[in-house]
mmCIF file of C-alpha atoms in Angstrom:
data_model
loop_
_atom_site.group_PDB
_atom_site.id
_atom_site.type_symbol
_atom_site.label_atom_id
_atom_site.label_comp_id
_atom_site.label_asym_id
_atom_site.label_seq_id
_atom_site.Cartn_x
_atom_site.Cartn_y
_atom_site.Cartn_z
ATOM 1 C CA MET A 1 0.000 0.000 0.000
ATOM 2 C CA SER A 2 1.391 3.339 -1.010
ATOM 3 C CA GLU A 3 1.303 6.316 1.311
ATOM 4 C CA ARG A 4 0.592 9.869 0.261
ATOM 5 C CA GLN A 5 1.078 13.033 2.307
ATOM 6 C CA ILE A 6 -2.030 15.143 1.952
ATOM 7 C CA THR A 7 -2.779 18.607 3.325
ATOM 8 C CA LEU A 8 -6.291 18.918 4.608
ATOM 9 C CA GLU A 9 -7.474 22.472 5.065
ATOM 10 C CA VAL A 10 -10.474 22.177 7.360
ATOM 11 C CA LEU A 11 -12.888 24.955 8.263
ATOM 12 C CA ARG A 12 -13.034 25.159 12.057
ATOM 13 C CA TYR A 13 -15.639 26.947 14.103
ATOM 14 C CA ARG A 14 -15.709 26.708 17.865
ATOM 15 C CA PRO A 15 -18.462 29.111 18.952
ATOM 16 C CA GLU A 16 -17.133 29.372 22.529
ATOM 17 C CA SER A 17 -13.765 30.753 21.385
ATOM 18 C CA GLU A 18 -14.209 32.033 17.803
ATOM 19 C CA SER A 19 -16.548 34.640 16.413
ATOM 20 C CA GLU A 20 -15.807 33.618 12.799
ATOM 21 C CA PRO A 21 -14.967 30.264 11.185
ATOM 22 C CA VAL A 22 -11.249 29.881 10.328
ATOM 23 C CA PHE A 23 -9.311 27.363 8.241
ATOM 24 C CA GLN A 24 -6.841 25.034 9.937
ATOM 25 C CA SER A 25 -4.376 22.883 7.998
ATOM 26 C CA TYR A 26 -3.384 19.327 8.840
ATOM 27 C CA SER A 27 -0.751 17.230 7.126
ATOM 28 C CA VAL A 28 -2.059 13.681 6.988
ATOM 29 C CA PRO A 29 -0.217 10.506 5.881
ATOM 30 C CA CYS A 30 -2.900 8.835 3.780
ATOM 31 C CA GLN A 31 -3.269 5.438 2.157
ATOM 32 C CA GLU A 32 -4.114 5.591 -1.543
ATOM 33 C CA GLU A 33 -7.445 3.789 -1.091
ATOM 34 C CA TRP A 34 -8.670 6.131 1.641
ATOM 35 C CA VAL A 35 -11.614 8.479 1.385
ATOM 36 C CA VAL A 36 -11.700 11.992 2.883
ATOM 37 C CA LEU A 37 -13.566 10.632 5.906
ATOM 38 C CA ASP A 38 -10.621 8.311 6.663
ATOM 39 C CA ALA A 39 -8.304 11.323 6.616
ATOM 40 C CA LEU A 40 -10.625 13.203 8.991
ATOM 41 C CA ASN A 41 -10.732 10.160 11.271
ATOM 42 C CA TYR A 42 -6.920 10.102 11.213
ATOM 43 C CA ILE A 43 -6.863 13.740 12.337
ATOM 44 C CA LYS A 44 -9.399 13.020 15.090
ATOM 45 C CA ASP A 45 -7.492 9.935 16.314
ATOM 46 C CA ASN A 46 -3.914 11.202 15.999
ATOM 47 C CA LEU A 47 -3.634 14.959 15.491
ATOM 48 C CA ASP A 48 -6.525 16.925 16.947
ATOM 49 C CA ARG A 49 -9.229 15.400 19.111
ATOM 50 C CA THR A 50 -11.255 18.609 19.125
ATOM 51 C CA LEU A 51 -12.280 18.336 15.452
ATOM 52 C CA SER A 52 -16.054 17.800 15.166
ATOM 53 C CA TYR A 53 -17.914 16.236 12.244
ATOM 54 C CA ARG A 54 -20.759 13.790 11.716
ATOM 55 C CA TRP A 55 -20.425 10.319 10.277
ATOM 56 C CA SER A 56 -21.815 6.876 10.843
ATOM 57 C CA CYS A 57 -21.932 4.157 8.175
ATOM 58 C CA HIS A 58 -18.816 4.867 6.061
ATOM 59 C CA MET A 59 -20.618 3.327 3.068
ATOM 60 C CA ALA A 60 -22.791 6.071 1.505
ATOM 61 C CA VAL A 61 -25.959 4.869 3.166
ATOM 62 C CA CYS A 62 -26.572 7.009 6.244
ATOM 63 C CA GLY A 63 -26.140 10.469 4.721
ATOM 64 C CA SER A 64 -24.422 11.896 7.826
ATOM 65 C CA CYS A 65 -21.055 12.883 6.388
ATOM 66 C CA GLY A 66 -22.110 15.368 3.714
ATOM 67 C CA MET A 67 -19.585 18.210 3.481
ATOM 68 C CA VAL A 68 -18.085 20.533 0.885
ATOM 69 C CA ILE A 69 -14.840 19.081 -0.471
ATOM 70 C CA ASN A 70 -12.879 21.328 -2.852
ATOM 71 C CA ASP A 71 -16.046 23.349 -3.472
ATOM 72 C CA ASN A 72 -18.224 20.318 -4.249
ATOM 73 C CA PRO A 73 -20.757 19.041 -1.737
ATOM 74 C CA MET A 74 -20.321 15.288 -1.382
ATOM 75 C CA LEU A 75 -20.319 12.436 1.072
ATOM 76 C CA SER A 76 -16.851 12.397 2.603
ATOM 77 C CA CYS A 77 -17.091 8.571 2.743
ATOM 78 C CA LYS A 78 -17.492 8.506 -1.040
ATOM 79 C CA ALA A 79 -14.814 11.113 -1.839
ATOM 80 C CA PHE A 80 -11.828 8.956 -2.781
ATOM 81 C CA LEU A 81 -8.404 10.543 -2.301
ATOM 82 C CA ARG A 82 -7.233 8.968 -5.561
ATOM 83 C CA ASP A 83 -9.618 11.360 -7.334
ATOM 84 C CA LEU A 84 -8.438 14.424 -5.401
ATOM 85 C CA PRO A 85 -5.293 16.590 -5.413
ATOM 86 C CA ASP A 86 -2.744 16.696 -2.574
ATOM 87 C CA HIS A 87 -4.348 19.801 -1.135
ATOM 88 C CA ILE A 88 -7.945 19.314 -0.076
ATOM 89 C CA ARG A 89 -10.224 21.938 1.395
ATOM 90 C CA VAL A 90 -13.026 20.644 3.596
ATOM 91 C CA GLU A 91 -15.913 22.882 4.649
ATOM 92 C CA PRO A 92 -19.330 22.326 6.197
ATOM 93 C CA LEU A 93 -22.303 22.285 3.813
ATOM 94 C CA HIS A 94 -23.110 25.738 2.480
ATOM 95 C CA ASN A 95 -26.434 27.531 3.084
ATOM 96 C CA PHE A 96 -26.745 26.166 6.647
ATOM 97 C CA PRO A 97 -25.720 27.775 9.923
ATOM 98 C CA ILE A 98 -22.566 26.100 11.258
ATOM 99 C CA GLU A 99 -23.093 24.425 14.601
ATOM 100 C CA ARG A 100 -19.479 23.450 15.173
ATOM 101 C CA ASP A 101 -16.581 22.777 12.778
ATOM 102 C CA LEU A 102 -18.004 20.615 9.966
ATOM 103 C CA MET A 103 -21.389 20.139 11.599
ATOM 104 C CA VAL A 104 -24.324 22.237 10.412
ATOM 105 C CA GLU A 105 -27.686 22.866 12.066
ATOM 106 C CA LEU A 106 -30.269 20.360 10.852
ATOM 107 C CA ASP A 107 -33.441 21.729 12.469
ATOM 108 C CA ASP A 108 -34.676 23.691 9.452
ATOM 109 C CA PHE A 109 -34.192 20.729 7.107
ATOM 110 C CA MET A 110 -35.881 18.318 9.525
ATOM 111 C CA ASP A 111 -38.897 20.638 9.885
ATOM 112 C CA LYS A 112 -39.196 20.879 6.110
ATOM 113 C CA LEU A 113 -38.990 17.104 5.670
ATOM 114 C CA LYS A 114 -41.857 16.686 8.144
ATOM 115 C CA SER A 115 -43.897 19.479 6.544
ATOM 116 C CA VAL A 116 -44.368 17.604 3.234
ATOM 117 C CA LYS A 117 -46.051 14.625 4.968
ATOM 118 C CA PRO A 118 -43.502 12.043 3.797
ATOM 119 C CA TYR A 119 -45.606 8.944 4.436
ATOM 120 C CA LEU A 120 -48.378 7.037 2.665
ATOM 121 C CA ILE A 121 -51.757 8.762 2.857
ATOM 122 C CA PRO A 122 -54.342 6.286 1.525
ATOM 123 C CA ASP A 123 -57.925 7.324 0.722
ATOM 124 C CA GLN A 124 -59.363 4.751 3.106
ATOM 125 C CA PRO A 125 -57.697 3.753 6.380
ATOM 126 C CA VAL A 126 -55.848 0.488 5.910
ATOM 127 C CA ALA A 127 -56.046 -2.195 8.587
ATOM 128 C CA GLU A 128 -53.766 -5.164 9.087
ATOM 129 C CA GLU A 129 -56.507 -7.638 8.112
ATOM 130 C CA ASP A 130 -56.737 -5.954 4.689
ATOM 131 C CA GLY A 131 -53.548 -7.807 3.870
ATOM 132 C CA THR A 132 -50.594 -6.512 1.944
ATOM 133 C CA TYR A 133 -50.569 -3.928 -0.811
ATOM 134 C CA ARG A 134 -50.204 -5.142 -4.353
ATOM 135 C CA GLN A 135 -47.849 -3.131 -6.507
ATOM 136 C CA SER A 136 -46.563 -3.938 -9.971
ATOM 137 C CA SER A 137 -42.935 -3.458 -10.899
ATOM 138 C CA ALA A 138 -44.006 -0.640 -13.247
ATOM 139 C CA GLN A 139 -45.684 1.140 -10.309
ATOM 140 C CA LEU A 140 -42.596 0.609 -8.159
ATOM 141 C CA LYS A 141 -40.341 1.962 -10.898
ATOM 142 C CA LYS A 142 -42.281 5.229 -10.936
ATOM 143 C CA TYR A 143 -41.250 6.312 -7.448
ATOM 144 C CA LYS A 144 -38.193 4.196 -6.629
ATOM 145 C CA PRO A 145 -35.541 6.602 -7.977
ATOM 146 C CA PHE A 146 -36.973 9.333 -5.743
ATOM 147 C CA ALA A 147 -36.942 6.994 -2.750
ATOM 148 C CA MET A 148 -33.130 6.687 -2.791
ATOM 149 C CA CYS A 149 -32.511 9.981 -0.935
ATOM 150 C CA ILE A 150 -30.440 9.598 2.237
ATOM 151 C CA ASN A 151 -30.957 13.186 3.465
ATOM 152 C CA CYS A 152 -27.298 14.171 3.120
ATOM 153 C CA MET A 153 -28.396 17.732 2.210
ATOM 154 C CA ALA A 154 -25.811 18.133 -0.565
ATOM 155 C CA CYS A 155 -28.628 19.438 -2.782
ATOM 156 C CA TYR A 156 -29.437 22.225 -0.300
ATOM 157 C CA SER A 157 -25.778 23.192 -0.242
ATOM 158 C CA VAL A 158 -25.798 24.012 -3.972
ATOM 159 C CA CYS A 159 -29.380 25.212 -4.399
ATOM 160 C CA PRO A 160 -29.277 28.924 -5.282
ATOM 161 C CA GLN A 161 -32.931 29.322 -4.292
ATOM 162 C CA TYR A 162 -32.331 27.923 -0.826
ATOM 163 C CA GLY A 163 -29.361 30.269 -0.548
ATOM 164 C CA LEU A 164 -31.534 33.251 -1.485
ATOM 165 C CA ASN A 165 -34.649 32.314 0.454
ATOM 166 C CA GLU A 166 -34.291 30.029 3.443
ATOM 167 C CA GLY A 167 -38.063 29.591 3.532
ATOM 168 C CA PHE A 168 -37.823 27.466 0.356
ATOM 169 C CA VAL A 169 -38.835 23.877 1.143
ATOM 170 C CA GLY A 170 -35.897 22.716 -0.959
ATOM 171 C CA PRO A 171 -34.904 19.882 -3.310
ATOM 172 C CA ALA A 172 -34.739 16.823 -1.022
ATOM 173 C CA ALA A 173 -38.024 17.479 0.781
ATOM 174 C CA LEU A 174 -39.860 18.224 -2.483
ATOM 175 C CA ALA A 175 -38.375 15.116 -4.120
ATOM 176 C CA LEU A 176 -39.579 13.086 -1.147
ATOM 177 C CA ALA A 177 -43.073 14.577 -1.463
ATOM 178 C CA HIS A 178 -43.015 13.564 -5.146
ATOM 179 C CA ARG A 179 -41.853 10.073 -4.182
ATOM 180 C CA TYR A 180 -45.120 9.625 -2.216
ATOM 181 C CA ASN A 181 -47.274 11.494 -4.747
ATOM 182 C CA VAL A 182 -46.389 9.005 -7.495
ATOM 183 C CA ASP A 183 -46.677 5.928 -5.284
ATOM 184 C CA SER A 184 -49.697 3.856 -6.358
ATOM 185 C CA ARG A 185 -50.589 3.222 -2.680
ATOM 186 C CA ASP A 186 -50.881 6.931 -1.914
ATOM 187 C CA GLN A 187 -53.668 9.458 -2.507
ATOM 188 C CA GLY A 188 -52.180 12.294 -0.465
ATOM 189 C CA ARG A 189 -51.034 14.651 -3.194
ATOM 190 C CA ARG A 190 -53.759 17.190 -2.444
ATOM 191 C CA ALA A 191 -52.973 17.129 1.265
ATOM 192 C CA ARG A 192 -49.304 17.828 0.489
ATOM 193 C CA GLU A 193 -50.070 20.673 -1.890
ATOM 194 C CA ASP A 194 -50.679 23.157 0.936
ATOM 195 C CA VAL A 195 -46.906 23.125 1.491
ATOM 196 C CA VAL A 196 -45.603 21.702 -1.776
ATOM 197 C CA ALA A 197 -47.581 24.023 -4.091
ATOM 198 C CA SER A 198 -47.199 27.148 -1.945
ATOM 199 C CA ASN A 199 -44.977 30.069 -2.902
ATOM 200 C CA THR A 200 -42.139 28.585 -0.839
ATOM 201 C CA GLY A 201 -42.615 25.119 -2.376
ATOM 202 C CA ILE A 202 -42.074 23.980 -5.954
ATOM 203 C CA TRP A 203 -42.821 27.437 -7.364
ATOM 204 C CA GLU A 204 -39.695 28.871 -5.774
ATOM 205 C CA CYS A 205 -37.562 26.504 -7.882
ATOM 206 C CA THR A 206 -36.220 28.045 -11.107
ATOM 207 C CA PHE A 207 -34.857 24.754 -12.469
ATOM 208 C CA VAL A 208 -31.146 25.494 -12.154
ATOM 209 C CA GLY A 209 -30.638 21.751 -11.717
ATOM 210 C CA ALA A 210 -27.558 21.853 -9.465
ATOM 211 C CA CYS A 211 -29.338 19.587 -6.951
ATOM 212 C CA SER A 212 -29.521 16.729 -9.434
ATOM 213 C CA GLU A 213 -25.876 17.138 -10.429
ATOM 214 C CA VAL A 214 -24.480 16.744 -6.906
ATOM 215 C CA CYS A 215 -26.793 14.041 -5.568
ATOM 216 C CA PRO A 216 -24.606 11.094 -4.460
ATOM 217 C CA LYS A 217 -27.538 8.681 -4.812
ATOM 218 C CA ASN A 218 -28.590 9.828 -8.308
ATOM 219 C CA VAL A 219 -31.956 11.077 -7.136
ATOM 220 C CA ASP A 220 -33.129 13.725 -9.592
ATOM 221 C CA PRO A 221 -34.812 16.351 -7.372
ATOM 222 C CA ALA A 222 -35.003 18.862 -10.239
ATOM 223 C CA ALA A 223 -37.053 16.403 -12.305
ATOM 224 C CA ALA A 224 -39.231 15.578 -9.290
ATOM 225 C CA ILE A 225 -39.991 19.268 -8.810
ATOM 226 C CA GLN A 226 -40.805 19.850 -12.496
ATOM 227 C CA GLN A 227 -43.103 16.807 -12.533
ATOM 228 C CA THR A 228 -44.814 18.106 -9.386
ATOM 229 C CA LYS A 229 -45.247 21.487 -11.081
ATOM 230 C CA ILE A 230 -47.134 19.844 -13.940
ATOM 231 C CA ALA A 231 -49.425 17.893 -11.571
ATOM 232 C CA SER A 232 -50.019 20.978 -9.390
ATOM 233 C CA THR A 233 -50.792 23.148 -12.415
ATOM 234 C CA VAL A 234 -53.392 20.625 -13.565
ATOM 235 C CA ASP A 235 -54.840 20.567 -10.025
ATOM 236 C CA TYR A 236 -54.887 24.362 -9.899
ATOM 237 C CA PHE A 237 -56.919 24.681 -13.075
ATOM 238 C CA LYS A 238 -59.175 21.774 -12.061
ATOM 239 C CA ASP A 239 -59.953 23.578 -8.812
ATOM 240 C CA LEU A 240 -60.542 26.810 -10.686
ATOM 241 C CA LEU A 241 -62.958 25.194 -13.130
ATOM 242 C CA MET A 242 -64.584 22.779 -10.678
ATOM 243 C CA PRO A 243 -64.422 24.466 -7.264
ATOM 244 C CA GLY A 244 -67.080 22.189 -5.738
ATOM 245 C CA LYS A 245 -64.865 19.123 -5.982
ATOM 246 C CA ARG A 246 -62.941 19.785 -2.769
ATOM 247 C CA ASP A 247 -64.153 18.582 0.607
ATOM 248 C CA LYS A 248 -63.948 20.541 3.891
ATOM 249 C CA SER A 249 -60.441 19.412 4.754
ATOM 250 C CA GLY A 250 -59.178 20.912 1.511
ATOM 251 C CA ASN A 251 -58.632 17.526 -0.035
ATOM 252 C CA ALA A 252 -60.193 16.987 -3.406
ATOM 253 C CA LYS A 253 -62.079 13.784 -3.937
ATOM 254 C CA GLN A 254 -59.894 11.558 -6.046
ATOM 255 C CA ALA A 255 -60.387 8.305 -7.816
ATOM 256 C CA ALA A 256 -58.167 5.542 -6.468
ATOM 257 C CA GLY A 257 -54.982 5.272 -8.444
ATOM 258 C CA ASP A 258 -55.016 8.896 -9.521
ATOM 259 C CA GLY A 259 -51.801 9.530 -7.690
ATOM 260 C CA ALA A 260 -49.605 10.751 -10.512
ATOM 261 C CA MET B 1 -49.887 27.965 3.687
ATOM 262 C CA ALA B 2 -51.782 29.388 0.754
ATOM 263 C CA ARG B 3 -51.368 27.719 -2.581
ATOM 264 C CA SER B 4 -49.536 29.782 -5.131
ATOM 265 C CA ASN B 5 -51.102 31.436 -8.187
ATOM 266 C CA LYS B 6 -47.950 30.749 -10.176
ATOM 267 C CA PRO B 7 -49.527 27.876 -12.154
ATOM 268 C CA ILE B 8 -51.097 30.524 -14.409
ATOM 269 C CA VAL B 9 -47.794 31.972 -15.636
ATOM 270 C CA TRP B 10 -45.963 28.670 -15.244
ATOM 271 C CA GLY B 11 -48.568 26.959 -17.441
ATOM 272 C CA LEU B 12 -47.865 29.488 -20.219
ATOM 273 C CA PHE B 13 -44.129 29.181 -19.553
ATOM 274 C CA ALA B 14 -44.201 25.379 -19.815
ATOM 275 C CA ALA B 15 -46.364 25.492 -22.940
ATOM 276 C CA GLY B 16 -43.991 28.040 -24.502
ATOM 277 C CA GLY B 17 -40.932 25.944 -23.678
ATOM 278 C CA THR B 18 -42.452 22.810 -25.154
ATOM 279 C CA VAL B 19 -43.722 24.530 -28.294
ATOM 280 C CA THR B 20 -40.471 26.373 -29.033
ATOM 281 C CA ALA B 21 -38.396 23.248 -28.316
ATOM 282 C CA PHE B 22 -40.350 21.406 -30.995
ATOM 283 C CA PHE B 23 -40.964 24.109 -33.593
ATOM 284 C CA VAL B 24 -37.869 26.304 -33.533
ATOM 285 C CA PRO B 25 -35.479 23.484 -34.627
ATOM 286 C CA ALA B 26 -37.925 22.607 -37.438
ATOM 287 C CA LEU B 27 -38.075 26.264 -38.498
ATOM 288 C CA MET B 28 -34.276 26.464 -38.405
ATOM 289 C CA VAL B 29 -33.943 23.401 -40.621
ATOM 290 C CA VAL B 30 -36.478 24.712 -43.134
ATOM 291 C CA LEU B 31 -35.402 28.366 -43.247
ATOM 292 C CA GLY B 32 -31.720 28.054 -42.385
ATOM 293 C CA LEU B 33 -30.731 24.849 -44.182
ATOM 294 C CA ALA B 34 -33.348 23.470 -46.559
ATOM 295 C CA VAL B 35 -33.852 26.655 -48.593
ATOM 296 C CA PRO B 36 -30.188 27.857 -48.770
ATOM 297 C CA PHE B 37 -28.977 24.358 -49.710
ATOM 298 C CA GLY B 38 -31.585 24.029 -52.414
ATOM 299 C CA LEU B 39 -33.483 21.165 -50.753
ATOM 300 C CA LEU B 40 -36.632 23.239 -51.068
ATOM 301 C CA SER B 41 -37.377 25.353 -54.087
ATOM 302 C CA PRO B 42 -37.597 29.095 -53.316
ATOM 303 C CA ASN B 43 -41.115 28.994 -54.761
ATOM 304 C CA ASP B 44 -42.192 26.790 -51.841
ATOM 305 C CA LEU B 45 -41.676 29.784 -49.592
ATOM 306 C CA SER B 46 -42.963 32.434 -51.947
ATOM 307 C CA PHE B 47 -44.872 35.319 -50.388
ATOM 308 C CA ASP B 48 -48.230 34.289 -51.807
ATOM 309 C CA ARG B 49 -47.862 30.704 -50.603
ATOM 310 C CA VAL B 50 -46.725 31.610 -47.060
ATOM 311 C CA TYR B 51 -49.376 34.338 -46.884
ATOM 312 C CA GLY B 52 -51.999 31.798 -47.869
ATOM 313 C CA ILE B 53 -50.939 29.519 -44.993
ATOM 314 C CA VAL B 54 -50.606 32.264 -42.385
ATOM 315 C CA ALA B 55 -53.763 34.152 -43.331
ATOM 316 C CA HIS B 56 -55.916 31.017 -43.160
ATOM 317 C CA PRO B 57 -57.996 31.143 -39.924
ATOM 318 C CA LEU B 58 -56.259 28.006 -38.638
ATOM 319 C CA GLY B 59 -52.867 29.480 -39.585
ATOM 320 C CA ARG B 60 -53.615 32.658 -37.653
ATOM 321 C CA LEU B 61 -54.758 30.680 -34.625
ATOM 322 C CA ILE B 62 -51.639 28.471 -34.608
ATOM 323 C CA LEU B 63 -49.352 31.451 -35.117
ATOM 324 C CA PHE B 64 -51.095 33.377 -32.321
ATOM 325 C CA GLY B 65 -50.645 30.436 -29.950
ATOM 326 C CA PHE B 66 -46.996 29.962 -30.964
ATOM 327 C CA ILE B 67 -46.081 33.651 -30.595
ATOM 328 C CA THR B 68 -47.878 34.240 -27.304
ATOM 329 C CA VAL B 69 -46.721 31.158 -25.397
ATOM 330 C CA SER B 70 -43.152 31.811 -26.607
ATOM 331 C CA LEU B 71 -43.392 35.385 -25.321
ATOM 332 C CA TRP B 72 -44.731 34.244 -21.949
ATOM 333 C CA HIS B 73 -42.010 31.618 -21.780
ATOM 334 C CA ALA B 74 -39.339 34.263 -22.342
ATOM 335 C CA ALA B 75 -41.004 36.611 -19.842
ATOM 336 C CA HIS B 76 -41.173 34.038 -17.048
ATOM 337 C CA ARG B 77 -37.643 32.772 -17.721
ATOM 338 C CA THR B 78 -36.318 36.335 -17.613
ATOM 339 C CA ARG B 79 -38.137 36.940 -14.330
ATOM 340 C CA THR B 80 -36.668 33.798 -12.713
ATOM 341 C CA THR B 81 -33.191 34.582 -14.092
ATOM 342 C CA VAL B 82 -33.350 38.051 -12.542
ATOM 343 C CA HIS B 83 -34.330 36.352 -9.274
ATOM 344 C CA ASP B 84 -31.421 33.872 -9.677
ATOM 345 C CA LEU B 85 -29.038 36.795 -10.071
ATOM 346 C CA GLY B 86 -30.093 37.917 -6.604
ATOM 347 C CA ILE B 87 -32.084 40.964 -7.687
ATOM 348 C CA SER B 88 -35.022 40.809 -5.309
ATOM 349 C CA ASN B 89 -37.218 43.506 -6.834
ATOM 350 C CA ASP B 90 -39.784 40.983 -8.018
ATOM 351 C CA GLY B 91 -42.662 43.438 -8.380
ATOM 352 C CA ILE B 92 -40.897 45.624 -10.935
ATOM 353 C CA THR B 93 -39.406 42.597 -12.731
ATOM 354 C CA MET B 94 -42.842 41.005 -12.991
ATOM 355 C CA PHE B 95 -44.366 44.226 -14.268
ATOM 356 C CA ILE B 96 -41.738 44.643 -17.006
ATOM 357 C CA CYS B 97 -41.506 40.971 -18.081
ATOM 358 C CA TYR B 98 -45.202 40.152 -18.047
ATOM 359 C CA GLY B 99 -46.017 43.635 -19.355
ATOM 360 C CA VAL B 100 -43.904 43.029 -22.463
ATOM 361 C CA ALA B 101 -45.464 39.579 -22.919
ATOM 362 C CA GLY B 102 -48.966 41.003 -22.431
ATOM 363 C CA LEU B 103 -48.299 43.796 -24.910
ATOM 364 C CA GLY B 104 -46.865 41.267 -27.372
ATOM 365 C CA THR B 105 -49.985 39.138 -26.968
ATOM 366 C CA VAL B 106 -52.241 42.082 -27.786
ATOM 367 C CA LEU B 107 -50.081 43.183 -30.734
ATOM 368 C CA ALA B 108 -49.933 39.647 -32.112
ATOM 369 C CA ALA B 109 -53.721 39.407 -31.940
ATOM 370 C CA VAL B 110 -54.160 42.792 -33.642
ATOM 371 C CA PHE B 111 -51.668 42.117 -36.449
ATOM 372 C CA LEU B 112 -52.979 38.623 -37.099
ATOM 373 C CA LEU B 113 -56.537 39.924 -37.262
ATOM 374 C CA LEU B 114 -55.500 42.686 -39.678
ATOM 375 C CA LEU B 115 -53.608 40.307 -41.978
#
């Protein structure tokens, strides 16, 4: 195994002693097959125990270790050193308040995820004795790509709309809403539209597409948002032409299977 | 949260994008390549022939739809680009962009009716 000396320039922020984030450099002896997370772990274990960052699975599944590496938001467990130069700059995800070092505040994102009702909303309550859902592979294929999100927030880090307006629900949460909207078991699109089709929902997106470019799981949030725009536009004009169709809760009566 | 009224302009924007994506390349092939390279005879695009197509009620209707949705597409895209550039004066931007598109819609209707 060959060893490579790499300089890691890490953005540090310790709110109890610093008013502004500052860069700190570490020289790390790295193995060629390491990822950036391994180098950070080396720093934590051998050079500086005060460095704070989040990680868990080390296999691009948990979504905890999203950070900006040489200006690109990525999972540090998927950022192979063999693909990077000898000088690597590591920063916390952009567009979020820094909590400490490479850790950002998650509260806003978590609230937004919850706000889009990311769970199945069937027309009729489903009981255990009803048995299992039946779903064809074609129906599964419709939503599966949008179900791959691991909430790493890389898309929020590059989204210019989220940077301009922090009220924007954002790519991952809107893609997740779309994932349920196009699920054949779900009839909750109308219930989600109060948030999804508001001025801070899909309509804030101007289709820059950066979210889809950086997603480490190949979710395509930009496509999800555009598809939701089409469905919401159809709903908008339906409501305008047939205002009596909506019940008191604001949910329109829908035929089963009309989830797209 | 209240649902947005943006579907109105976005509907025109989406229609304009789709229509121009399909028709502009075809127009470019016909006008920019087929005629100059002699694939079409110049007589095929003679004034009388094109006028006959455009002045037909169906021709006017199609042309009106094509021009207006393209204008609204450009207007909405310009508005969002201004927003992307960080200029937050949305009221004025909307007024100018949609004003130009609205004026273009009226002018297109007038000229097509007077053809």
